[in-house]
């Protein structure tokens, strides 16, 4: 009797598609109100998931999905640094 391991699924805030956690990158708002990319997916704070594509980041910026998920306003510099890190 083999048991299948459950794959954690998360929704991309850009394209709103459910994907496995490993296919997405986590953007995190720390307790000090810093916004960083969490590569491990295990840091403490409020997180939002986004695909590795530039298009999803632009969609999330346009529909304010990142701001809604992290419950704070996000300056343009953060979007620029995220775009640079995703490339």
Short mmCIF file of C-alpha atoms in Angstrom, two decimals:
data_model
loop_
_atom_site.label_atom_id
_atom_site.label_comp_id
_atom_site.label_asym_id
_atom_site.label_seq_id
_atom_site.Cartn_x
_atom_site.Cartn_y
_atom_site.Cartn_z
CA UNK A 1 0.00 0.00 0.00
CA UNK A 2 1.81 3.10 -1.18
CA UNK A 3 0.67 6.49 -0.05
CA UNK A 4 0.90 9.41 -2.41
CA UNK A 5 2.47 12.50 -0.93
CA UNK A 6 0.23 15.55 -1.14
CA UNK A 7 1.68 18.30 -3.32
CA UNK A 8 1.15 21.76 -1.81
CA UNK A 9 -0.70 24.01 -4.26
CA UNK A 10 -0.65 27.81 -4.25
CA UNK A 11 -2.36 30.45 -6.39
CA UNK A 12 -0.30 32.90 -8.44
CA UNK A 13 -1.40 36.47 -7.71
CA UNK A 14 -0.69 37.47 -11.32
CA UNK A 15 -2.47 34.86 -13.45
CA UNK A 16 -4.67 33.38 -10.65
CA UNK A 17 -3.71 29.81 -11.60
CA UNK A 18 -3.23 27.09 -9.02
CA UNK A 19 0.27 25.62 -9.34
CA UNK A 20 2.54 23.53 -7.18
CA UNK A 21 4.50 25.48 -4.60
CA UNK A 22 7.81 24.65 -6.31
CA UNK A 23 6.72 26.29 -9.58
CA UNK A 24 6.17 29.64 -7.85
CA UNK A 25 8.35 32.18 -6.06
CA UNK A 26 7.28 33.58 -2.69
CA UNK A 27 7.27 37.30 -2.04
CA UNK A 28 7.33 38.04 1.65
CA UNK A 29 6.46 40.93 3.93
CA UNK A 30 8.54 40.54 7.09
CA UNK A 31 7.58 41.73 10.56
CA UNK A 32 9.81 44.80 9.96
CA UNK A 33 7.64 45.65 6.88
CA UNK A 34 10.43 44.75 4.44
CA UNK A 35 9.41 43.15 1.16
CA UNK A 36 11.81 40.42 0.03
CA UNK A 37 11.86 37.33 -2.18
CA UNK A 38 11.83 34.17 -0.08
CA UNK A 39 13.70 31.46 -1.97
CA UNK A 40 13.35 28.83 0.74
CA UNK A 41 9.62 29.41 1.30
CA UNK A 42 10.09 29.03 5.05
CA UNK A 43 10.75 32.53 6.36
CA UNK A 44 8.33 34.09 8.83
CA UNK A 45 5.93 36.72 7.58
CA UNK A 46 3.04 37.25 5.23
CA UNK A 47 3.67 35.71 1.82
CA UNK A 48 2.28 35.88 -1.67
CA UNK A 49 3.14 33.57 -4.55
CA UNK A 50 3.88 34.54 -8.13
CA UNK A 51 5.07 32.69 -11.25
CA UNK A 52 8.64 33.08 -12.45
CA UNK A 53 7.42 35.07 -15.48
CA UNK A 54 7.63 38.81 -15.94
CA UNK A 55 4.06 38.85 -17.30
CA UNK A 56 2.61 37.64 -14.01
CA UNK A 57 4.50 40.33 -12.11
CA UNK A 58 3.10 42.98 -14.45
CA UNK A 59 -0.44 41.59 -14.06
CA UNK A 60 -0.07 41.56 -10.28
CA UNK A 61 1.11 45.18 -10.40
CA UNK A 62 -1.78 46.21 -12.66
CA UNK A 63 -4.55 44.60 -10.58
CA UNK A 64 -2.80 45.40 -7.25
CA UNK A 65 -2.72 41.71 -6.36
CA UNK A 66 0.56 42.01 -4.49
CA UNK A 67 -0.67 44.94 -2.42
CA UNK A 68 -3.89 43.11 -1.60
CA UNK A 69 -2.09 39.92 -0.60
CA UNK A 70 0.52 41.62 1.57
CA UNK A 71 -1.97 44.17 2.95
CA UNK A 72 0.29 47.19 2.37
CA UNK A 73 1.13 49.71 -0.33
CA UNK A 74 4.14 48.81 -2.42
CA UNK A 75 6.46 51.48 -3.86
CA UNK A 76 7.67 51.37 -7.47
CA UNK A 77 11.26 50.59 -6.36
CA UNK A 78 10.12 47.25 -4.94
CA UNK A 79 8.48 46.29 -8.25
CA UNK A 80 11.68 47.27 -10.08
CA UNK A 81 13.87 45.15 -7.79
CA UNK A 82 11.46 42.19 -8.04
CA UNK A 83 11.49 42.44 -11.83
CA UNK A 84 15.30 42.50 -11.81
CA UNK A 85 15.49 39.45 -9.51
CA UNK A 86 12.97 37.47 -11.58
CA UNK A 87 15.12 37.88 -14.72
#
